[in-house]
Each structure stands twice: as structure tokens, then as C-alpha cells.
Amino acid sequence: MITFTSDFGLQDCYVGAVKGVIYGINPETQVVDISHDIPPHDISAAALVLAGSCPHFPPETVHLAVVDPGVGSSRKGILAVTKRYRYVAPDNGILSLALQGEEVCALFSLEAERYFRSPISPTFHGRDIFGPVAAWLSRGVEPHHFGPRLQSWSRLENLTSDRTSEGFLEGRVLHIDRFGNIVTSFSAEALREIGVVERLVYFALKEERIACQVEFYAQGPIDQPFFLLGSSGYYEIAARERSAAQLLAVSPGTPLRLYFESTKP
Amino acid sequence: MITFTSDFGLQDCYVGAVKGVIYGINPETQVVDISHDIPPHDISAAALVLAGSCPHFPPETVHLAVVDPGVGSSRKGILAVTKRYRYVAPDNGILSLALQGEEVCALFSLEAERYFRSPISPTFHGRDIFGPVAAWLSRGVEPHHFGPRLQSWSRLENLTSDRTSEGFLEGRVLHIDRFGNIVTSFSAEALREIGVVERLVYFALKEERIACQVEFYAQGPIDQPFFLLGSSGYYEIAARERSAAQLLAVSPGTPLRLYFESTKP
Amino acid sequence: MITFTSDFGLQDCYVGAVKGVIYGINPETQVVDISHDIPPHDISAAALVLAGSCPHFPPETVHLAVVDPGVGSSRKGILAVTKRYRYVAPDNGILSLALQGEEVCALFSLEAERYFRSPISPTFHGRDIFGPVAAWLSRGVEPHHFGPRLQSWSRLENLTSDRTSEGFLEGRVLHIDRFGNIVTSFSAEALREIGVVERLVYFALKEERIACQVEFYAQGPIDQPFFLLGSSGYYEIAARERSAAQLLAVSPGTPLRLYFESTKP
């Protein structure tokens, strides 16, 4: 099974071309669409989508991810082998979050042209390099055949939050989801580690304080935004059956603060 | 085979997470996307999409539908077993139209936690309850294992039309499709039952009368809207290669009337 | 395997209905989505998407394509058998580009009602004619069973460019892709044939001259649009990580010129 995530959208031939190439190499595989509506060139958004969906797939799945503004340039293509999965992607940080939760066994630079489509278009490595590599992997070609070992992979900065000493943490808006929920950079895991998860008081975002914490959306008040722990482990700011992002006029990257009760008053 | 309908959109991890969970439980199944572009929280729209697509699938198909503004609240999860299919969904009316055309054999409340993901996020039952239940069903678990029997399911009001005595029927706009066709709440079946289907005269919608009836879109006049019987059995108001909804400035819920010839003048 | 391309969008029941019908006839097949976001009624856009994706699929694939503004009218349904594939579509020019690159073996008019759904809605041949025919083909029914032979298929005009004698070629914008790249009607193949591919000087589009040629997007200048050979074989005008189409305010059909160096000065 090959999952496929991209910023190709669905109005062009790009998704179909990659699927065609994959099925052309391995008609027995199944390509499962995760998302092709990643905003164009938005590597961070793709990193979040991968982190929220890949870990649920069965072992041995090949995860193919192509958001690739640097296509054709010197950025490498990468194959990351973990205990459970194989990831194929441009090495531009797109795997930052997915690999964080995994035991990485080996990394390879995609260089073995015999597994690529020929000629290689300098503008479409999804079709000519990443798709074919994913397909050959699904046919059982061993990872080390695709190129030399790499020691590390590119990581995105600014996907986590910073502690400060004044009783608050600084973070930012990571993502706005389809419902307009504001996904923040504060994960329950990180807050638990620093011991504040039980002591959250309010989010400060622009001029607003969001102090009402609930467990699920339908529990939120009708007339004001509230916050809750979202299903991917990040705190979210939401509003009842409308878009909190629109209400508060925020977008990915907007800075915000999370205030917590200090243990000693 | 599992069909999957939701309002999750395609830019987030939600669809991928549910698919991952399903394939994690049953790698042999096939998840077929019906739609993930149901407008957020729009249970009526989902009900229509299910009614228009589910009945065409082969027997034994599991239909998974998640538009779930009440996630985490006291609304139940439901498994509806019909003569042909199994439906898994929140019990919020989303199955109103699909079950109408079916012989319902049994209904169950989803309560057996051993078939759920653990822990259950109070904001994402698609991933943690409905998806897993659909997957276990596709692996052959008997429906009664998922929870106790239910006597009835939630139905949406306002998906049908009302008769009046003055030579017209009152209804509303059910749905605007991608082409801008205005799907009305008048079904050919209902009009046949009350004996007016052969005597339609015009639709009154806002200040407009739409009196030109055709059989297919390309038969309609260039310069004015017309009506015809749509492929799902509902009458539609349409315009030639443009959006009738935009032309007439209507949206779902807009009231309209259908005038018919009385048998005695 | 059946690929499926349409302008049905994903918010309605149309895609699900066609898939249901196909799996109802042949539960063993696999329907692979190419695109359902073709702009409504845009046959040219569909022709391009098919040309860019179909040729990559394995032999014997059935390609189903439904963009069908003339549904219900006298336009025929067509089955085109090529050396590698079978195409099922309305005969309205949608196959113009896909068949250009193929060896066409036989054409049939879809007329054998025993392979259709009954009754046939005059507004949804995708569900009632094209989908079922694709499914029966995938089950091994021989092409000649679906109807009488046709001698030719409909072709779209205006998908190619015209030569002029003054050192330039006249063409137009074929397509704007999701990234805002402007796909022009100039193919490398056509320019090679007339011997100018090595002598390109600039594109003239509205009041602008685009003279900077690069090999891949990340190589382009930050502050001005540039041109390059796109992955489907057409020249594109692009901009660095933003929409060239928006920057230059063009849309499909906008005329443009490509100037080349004459061999003799």
C-alpha cells in the first residue's frame, strides 16, 4: 500500500500522472490518497498532515509525500526507513513531524537513475523520481538500492513552542483546518513534559483572551471562542459551528501566548 | 468494500487518519471515497449525497458517513443493518434519506469499546469509533457485537415538501450542486403519489416564475432558467452552462412553490 | 483498472453514484480517480488532463472521462480502442489530445442498451451509460458488443498554435494549473518540428515580454515571470512561488505570441 500526499490539487493532470506511473510499475499495489489539497508550496502544512495520518496505517506502508517548491534544484530526494514504514519525499523538511514519532532505521539519498522515469523532467520529480521509487519499494526492491546513505534529514524550525519565564509560553498558529479551527503549536505532550498541562489559564491571541476550556466542540459556548485539546494532540481554539479563524482573523504563523497558573502564587 | 463520506475536506489529516485506521484493522478492504466536500456540519447535504450514491454499490458494502457537529456529546453512534448494506454514522439524521429507500433489519448503538481506538478523542469519533467499527464490520464481526439494539434512528425534518390546497405545493431548495443546478425538495415519486406529476405548470421562486420544462440541460433555452427532472429523482431548476443558483441568488433552504394545473378548471 | 475523470466536483453524489454503479457491475475492479475538479463543462481542460495522465497507466486500463454539457442531446457516446487502452466518453472532443498520441484501433458508438442502466436519466449518462460500459469492459466484454463502428471522433480546435511568417508564432493560454503556472499552447514537439525550439527569444502576453528561460521553477528570478518547458511537454510561464496567472491577469484562451530568432538576421 502506498499513501500519497501532495499540493498538486485535483484540477490538473499531476495526481493522475503519478498514480499512472505507480500502477504502471506495480499494478498490484493500492494508492491511497491522503490529501492533494495542501496549500501550494506549504511544507509545514504537509508535515502536519503526514504526522496526523501516517501513523495509523498498517506496517510496511510506503508513504509518498510531494510538496516540492525546490524541484530540480540541488535539494535531495530522500528515502527514510523506519521501524514501521518507508517514506519517500523531497528532503525539505516535509518529514519533520512524521519522523519525530518514529524509530528511524536508515536514510538514503535517491540517486539510482535506473529506478527513475526517463527522461526526468526538471519540474516534476513526483512523476519521474518519487512516484517510481515508491512503486519499486512496494514491489520489494530493498531501500539501499536507491542510493547512498544519508546521515540526517532536513527539519523545519518553528513547528514547536518556546517557553518563557513569565508564566506564559510563546507559540504560534500552526494550521487552520477546514472547519476554521485554529491549531496551535502547543502540544499536550510538550505541556505535560514541562508540567503545565494541568494549569492552563488562557490563550492570548491578538487582543483576545480565550479562557474557556472544553472537551469537545458541541460543549463550547455559542457566543465566544473557546479552546480544547484537538485530536492530533495539539491545543485548538474553536468556535461553535463556525470558523474561529475567521472570527479572530488569524492565519498560520500568527503568534499567540498560552498563560498558565504558576504553582506558587 | 467501505464507502466513506464526510465533511472533512481534503486539506487536513482527518481523511487520511480514518483511512489509516481502517486499513490498519483490515488491510484487505477497499475504502472508496464518495465525498469529503460536504459543507462543514451540513447533515442535510450529506443525507442527500448518501441517498444519491449508496444504493448503487454492491450488496454487503459498508457505508461510513461522518458529518458530526455533535461529536463528543450525548448523540449516539449508530449501526444500521439493511437488507443490502451496513451503515455506520452518528445518529443525527445523516441517514434520513438513505434508510428511507431501504428495508431496515436492525439498528445498534455503538458502545462496545473493544472495537474502538483507545484513547478515544472527544473530538474525532470518525477516527476512533466510526472508522474502526466500519473496518471490523468489513472483517466479518457480526453487527450485534457493537452494542445494544436501538428502536429508531434520528430523522431530519424539512427534506420533503408540503401540499397545500390552492393548486400549489410548498417546498424549498434542498441543495445547490457543483454546476449551480438548484435541486428542489419535490421528488417525482412524491408528485406521482399525489397525482400531479403530469400537471406541473411552473415553479415560483422569489419573484421569478420558471415555466419552461425540458428533459435535459442542453435542451434548455439560452436566455432563461428552466426546470427538469434530475438524475436523483428530484426536480431541478437549471440554466444553460451557467449557475442557476447564482442567476437567481438562491441557497439551500430558500422556499419555493410548485404550481400545478387543477384537474377541473 | 478504470481511471475516472470528470467535472462532477466532490460535494455532490455524482462521483459516488458512478463508482457505485461500476463496483456494482464489477466488484473486482479498481476505480482510480484522476480528477473530478475539471471546471464545469470545460472539455478542453479535461482533454489536457487526460493527455497528461492516461499515458502513464498500465496497458489494458479503461479510461472513463465524463465532461458532458450535451448530455441527453444527439451527441454520441464513444468507445475508442487503442493499442494500449480503452477510452469511454461522450464524443465531444474530450479525447482530442489523448488519442493524438495513440494508435487508434477501432471506434464504437455506444448504443447497446443491454449494457446500460435502466431507465436512463437524460441528465446523467455518466451513471447510466459511460460508467456501466467502463465496468463491463473491465469484466471482459468485447468492444464491438457496445455498438456499431464509428469512422472518426470529434476533435477540439484551438488546442494547437499557428505559425506566422514574421518571426513569431501565435498561440494562446491553454490552462492555468493549481500553482498559477500558465500552460501555453506551444509544445516542444511542435516547435521542434518547425525547427525553432533552439531559437526561442520571448513570449509576448498582453503588454508584457517574458524573456527569461529557465529549467526549473526554483531557478527563476524572484521578481519577474519567466518561462520554462513544463512536464507535459508544453511551454509554461511561471513565477517564483506565486501565481503567474494572477500576476499577469490571464485566463485560458488569452492570446499570446512566441518570438524566435530567425536563422538569417
Short mmCIF file of N, CA and C in Angstrom, two decimals, chain A residues 1 10 30 32-39 45 48-54 56-58 175-179 181 183 215-218 228-232 236 240-242, chain B residues 6-24 27 29-31 33 36-41 69-74 117 121-124 127:
data_model
loop_
_atom_site.label_atom_id
_atom_site.label_comp_id
_atom_site.label_asym_id
_atom_site.label_seq_id
_atom_site.Cartn_x
_atom_site.Cartn_y
_atom_site.Cartn_z
N MET A 1 0.85 -1.20 0.00
CA MET A 1 0.00 0.00 0.00
C MET A 1 0.88 1.25 0.00
N LEU A 10 -6.53 18.99 -7.50
CA LEU A 10 -7.21 17.94 -8.25
C LEU A 10 -7.70 18.42 -9.60
N GLN A 30 -1.91 -0.55 -4.06
CA GLN A 30 -3.06 0.31 -3.96
C GLN A 30 -2.58 1.69 -3.51
N VAL A 32 -3.42 5.10 -1.89
CA VAL A 32 -4.45 5.68 -1.03
C VAL A 32 -4.19 7.19 -0.90
N ASP A 33 -5.14 7.99 -1.36
CA ASP A 33 -4.98 9.45 -1.26
C ASP A 33 -5.12 9.91 0.18
N ILE A 34 -4.13 10.61 0.68
CA ILE A 34 -4.28 11.27 1.99
C ILE A 34 -4.78 12.69 1.75
N SER A 35 -4.04 13.49 1.02
CA SER A 35 -4.51 14.83 0.67
C SER A 35 -3.72 15.33 -0.52
N HIS A 36 -4.43 16.00 -1.44
CA HIS A 36 -3.74 16.72 -2.51
C HIS A 36 -4.08 18.20 -2.44
N ASP A 37 -4.71 18.59 -1.36
CA ASP A 37 -5.11 19.99 -1.19
C ASP A 37 -4.25 20.73 -0.19
N ILE A 38 -3.04 20.25 0.05
CA ILE A 38 -2.07 21.02 0.80
C ILE A 38 -1.92 22.36 0.06
N PRO A 39 -1.92 23.49 0.78
CA PRO A 39 -1.74 24.76 0.06
C PRO A 39 -0.43 24.73 -0.74
N ALA A 45 2.40 22.68 6.38
CA ALA A 45 1.06 22.08 6.38
C ALA A 45 1.15 20.59 6.04
N LEU A 48 2.36 18.52 8.98
CA LEU A 48 1.29 18.27 9.95
C LEU A 48 0.32 17.19 9.47
N VAL A 49 -0.04 17.25 8.21
CA VAL A 49 -0.98 16.25 7.68
C VAL A 49 -0.36 14.86 7.75
N LEU A 50 0.91 14.77 7.39
CA LEU A 50 1.59 13.46 7.46
C LEU A 50 1.62 12.95 8.89
N ALA A 51 1.97 13.84 9.84
CA ALA A 51 2.07 13.42 11.24
C ALA A 51 0.72 12.94 11.76
N GLY A 52 -0.36 13.54 11.26
CA GLY A 52 -1.69 13.19 11.76
C GLY A 52 -2.31 11.98 11.09
N SER A 53 -1.73 11.54 9.99
CA SER A 53 -2.38 10.41 9.31
C SER A 53 -1.47 9.20 9.13
N CYS A 54 -0.22 9.39 8.80
CA CYS A 54 0.66 8.25 8.53
C CYS A 54 0.69 7.20 9.64
N HIS A 56 -1.30 5.88 11.48
CA HIS A 56 -2.44 4.99 11.61
C HIS A 56 -2.42 3.86 10.59
N PHE A 57 -1.57 3.95 9.60
CA PHE A 57 -1.57 2.94 8.53
C PHE A 57 -0.86 1.67 8.98
N PRO A 58 -1.14 0.57 8.32
CA PRO A 58 -0.52 -0.69 8.73
C PRO A 58 0.98 -0.70 8.45
N HIS A 175 -1.82 25.90 12.02
CA HIS A 175 -2.66 25.41 10.91
C HIS A 175 -4.09 25.84 11.17
N ILE A 176 -4.80 26.15 10.11
CA ILE A 176 -6.24 26.37 10.19
C ILE A 176 -6.89 25.18 9.48
N ASP A 177 -7.77 24.48 10.15
CA ASP A 177 -8.34 23.33 9.46
C ASP A 177 -9.60 23.73 8.70
N ARG A 178 -10.22 22.78 8.04
CA ARG A 178 -11.35 23.09 7.16
C ARG A 178 -12.51 23.73 7.90
N PHE A 179 -12.63 23.42 9.19
CA PHE A 179 -13.73 23.94 9.97
C PHE A 179 -13.41 25.32 10.55
N ASN A 181 -11.02 25.73 12.71
CA ASN A 181 -10.38 25.54 14.00
C ASN A 181 -8.91 25.98 13.90
N VAL A 183 -5.38 25.47 14.96
CA VAL A 183 -4.47 24.52 15.60
C VAL A 183 -3.23 25.29 16.04
N GLU A 215 -14.14 20.11 26.39
CA GLU A 215 -13.61 18.83 25.95
C GLU A 215 -13.95 18.50 24.50
N PHE A 216 -15.12 18.98 24.05
CA PHE A 216 -15.49 18.74 22.64
C PHE A 216 -16.24 19.96 22.12
N TYR A 217 -16.32 20.07 20.79
CA TYR A 217 -16.82 21.30 20.17
C TYR A 217 -18.23 21.66 20.63
N ALA A 218 -19.12 20.66 20.68
CA ALA A 218 -20.52 20.97 20.98
C ALA A 218 -20.72 21.43 22.41
N LEU A 228 -9.66 23.79 23.29
CA LEU A 228 -9.76 22.38 23.67
C LEU A 228 -8.56 21.62 23.11
N LEU A 229 -8.37 20.41 23.60
CA LEU A 229 -7.28 19.58 23.09
C LEU A 229 -7.79 18.86 21.85
N GLY A 230 -7.16 19.12 20.71
CA GLY A 230 -7.60 18.52 19.44
C GLY A 230 -7.14 17.08 19.29
N SER A 231 -7.65 16.44 18.25
CA SER A 231 -7.45 15.00 18.08
C SER A 231 -6.03 14.62 17.68
N SER A 232 -5.23 15.59 17.23
CA SER A 232 -3.85 15.27 16.88
C SER A 232 -2.88 15.58 18.00
N GLU A 236 -6.34 23.53 20.37
CA GLU A 236 -7.02 24.28 19.31
C GLU A 236 -7.89 25.36 19.92
N ARG A 240 -18.30 27.62 17.99
CA ARG A 240 -19.41 26.68 17.75
C ARG A 240 -19.96 26.77 16.33
N GLU A 241 -19.73 25.73 15.57
CA GLU A 241 -20.24 25.60 14.20
C GLU A 241 -19.94 26.81 13.32
N ARG A 242 -18.82 27.49 13.61
CA ARG A 242 -18.33 28.46 12.64
C ARG A 242 -16.81 28.53 12.76
N SER B 6 -17.78 12.36 4.16
CA SER B 6 -17.56 13.22 5.33
C SER B 6 -17.55 14.68 4.92
N ASP B 7 -17.47 15.53 5.93
CA ASP B 7 -17.25 16.96 5.69
C ASP B 7 -15.83 17.36 6.09
N PHE B 8 -14.90 16.40 6.00
CA PHE B 8 -13.54 16.65 6.49
C PHE B 8 -12.70 17.49 5.54
N GLY B 9 -13.16 17.65 4.30
CA GLY B 9 -12.31 18.33 3.33
C GLY B 9 -11.07 17.51 3.03
N LEU B 10 -10.19 18.09 2.22
CA LEU B 10 -9.01 17.33 1.82
C LEU B 10 -7.71 18.03 2.19
N GLN B 11 -7.78 19.13 2.93
CA GLN B 11 -6.53 19.83 3.25
C GLN B 11 -5.98 19.45 4.61
N ASP B 12 -6.71 18.64 5.37
CA ASP B 12 -6.27 18.28 6.72
C ASP B 12 -5.92 16.80 6.79
N CYS B 13 -5.56 16.36 7.99
CA CYS B 13 -5.16 14.96 8.15
C CYS B 13 -6.35 14.04 8.41
N TYR B 14 -7.56 14.58 8.50
CA TYR B 14 -8.68 13.80 9.01
C TYR B 14 -9.03 12.59 8.12
N VAL B 15 -9.14 12.84 6.82
CA VAL B 15 -9.48 11.74 5.91
C VAL B 15 -8.40 10.67 5.95
N GLY B 16 -7.15 11.10 5.90
CA GLY B 16 -6.04 10.15 5.92
C GLY B 16 -5.98 9.36 7.21
N ALA B 17 -6.29 10.01 8.33
CA ALA B 17 -6.27 9.32 9.62
C ALA B 17 -7.31 8.21 9.65
N VAL B 18 -8.52 8.52 9.19
CA VAL B 18 -9.58 7.50 9.18
C VAL B 18 -9.21 6.34 8.25
N LYS B 19 -8.71 6.67 7.07
CA LYS B 19 -8.31 5.60 6.14
C LYS B 19 -7.21 4.74 6.75
N GLY B 20 -6.25 5.40 7.40
CA GLY B 20 -5.15 4.65 8.03
C GLY B 20 -5.67 3.68 9.07
N VAL B 21 -6.57 4.15 9.91
CA VAL B 21 -7.14 3.29 10.95
C VAL B 21 -7.88 2.11 10.32
N ILE B 22 -8.64 2.38 9.28
CA ILE B 22 -9.40 1.30 8.63
C ILE B 22 -8.44 0.26 8.04
N TYR B 23 -7.46 0.72 7.26
CA TYR B 23 -6.53 -0.23 6.65
C TYR B 23 -5.67 -0.90 7.72
N GLY B 24 -5.43 -0.21 8.82
CA GLY B 24 -4.68 -0.84 9.91
C GLY B 24 -5.43 -2.04 10.48
N PRO B 27 -6.39 -4.60 6.22
CA PRO B 27 -5.64 -4.21 5.02
C PRO B 27 -6.24 -4.77 3.73
N THR B 29 -9.45 -4.62 2.88
CA THR B 29 -10.64 -3.92 2.39
C THR B 29 -10.25 -2.84 1.38
N GLN B 30 -11.27 -2.22 0.78
CA GLN B 30 -11.00 -1.09 -0.10
C GLN B 30 -11.90 0.06 0.34
N VAL B 31 -11.28 1.20 0.64
CA VAL B 31 -12.05 2.39 1.02
C VAL B 31 -12.32 3.19 -0.24
N ASP B 33 -13.87 6.61 -1.72
CA ASP B 33 -14.33 7.95 -1.35
C ASP B 33 -15.60 8.30 -2.12
N HIS B 36 -15.78 14.10 0.42
CA HIS B 36 -15.32 14.72 1.66
C HIS B 36 -15.53 16.22 1.62
N ASP B 37 -16.26 16.66 0.62
CA ASP B 37 -16.51 18.10 0.46
C ASP B 37 -17.93 18.48 0.83
N ILE B 38 -18.58 17.69 1.64
CA ILE B 38 -19.84 18.11 2.23
C ILE B 38 -19.56 19.42 2.98
N PRO B 39 -20.39 20.44 2.83
CA PRO B 39 -20.12 21.68 3.59
C PRO B 39 -20.04 21.37 5.09
N PRO B 40 -19.11 22.03 5.79
CA PRO B 40 -18.91 21.72 7.21
C PRO B 40 -20.24 21.68 7.99
N HIS B 41 -20.46 20.61 8.72
CA HIS B 41 -21.62 20.45 9.61
C HIS B 41 -22.95 20.29 8.87
N PRO B 69 -21.33 17.38 13.89
CA PRO B 69 -21.12 18.56 14.74
C PRO B 69 -21.28 18.27 16.23
N GLY B 70 -22.00 17.20 16.57
CA GLY B 70 -22.21 16.88 17.98
C GLY B 70 -21.19 15.91 18.54
N VAL B 71 -20.06 15.74 17.85
CA VAL B 71 -19.07 14.77 18.32
C VAL B 71 -18.70 15.02 19.78
N GLY B 72 -18.68 13.95 20.57
CA GLY B 72 -18.32 14.06 21.98
C GLY B 72 -19.51 14.27 22.89
N SER B 73 -20.62 14.75 22.35
CA SER B 73 -21.81 15.00 23.16
C SER B 73 -22.59 13.69 23.34
N SER B 74 -23.84 13.80 23.78
CA SER B 74 -24.59 12.59 24.08
C SER B 74 -25.23 11.93 22.86
N ARG B 117 -10.79 2.67 18.89
CA ARG B 117 -9.41 3.06 19.17
C ARG B 117 -9.34 3.58 20.59
N SER B 121 -10.55 10.18 21.32
CA SER B 121 -10.57 11.65 21.38
C SER B 121 -12.02 12.10 21.37
N PRO B 122 -12.39 13.03 22.26
CA PRO B 122 -13.77 13.51 22.24
C PRO B 122 -14.07 14.40 21.05
N THR B 123 -13.09 14.64 20.18
CA THR B 123 -13.36 15.48 19.02
C THR B 123 -13.22 14.75 17.69
N PHE B 124 -12.94 13.46 17.71
CA PHE B 124 -12.70 12.79 16.43
C PHE B 124 -13.17 11.33 16.48
N ARG B 127 -12.28 8.86 13.47
CA ARG B 127 -11.05 8.06 13.56
C ARG B 127 -11.12 7.00 14.64
#
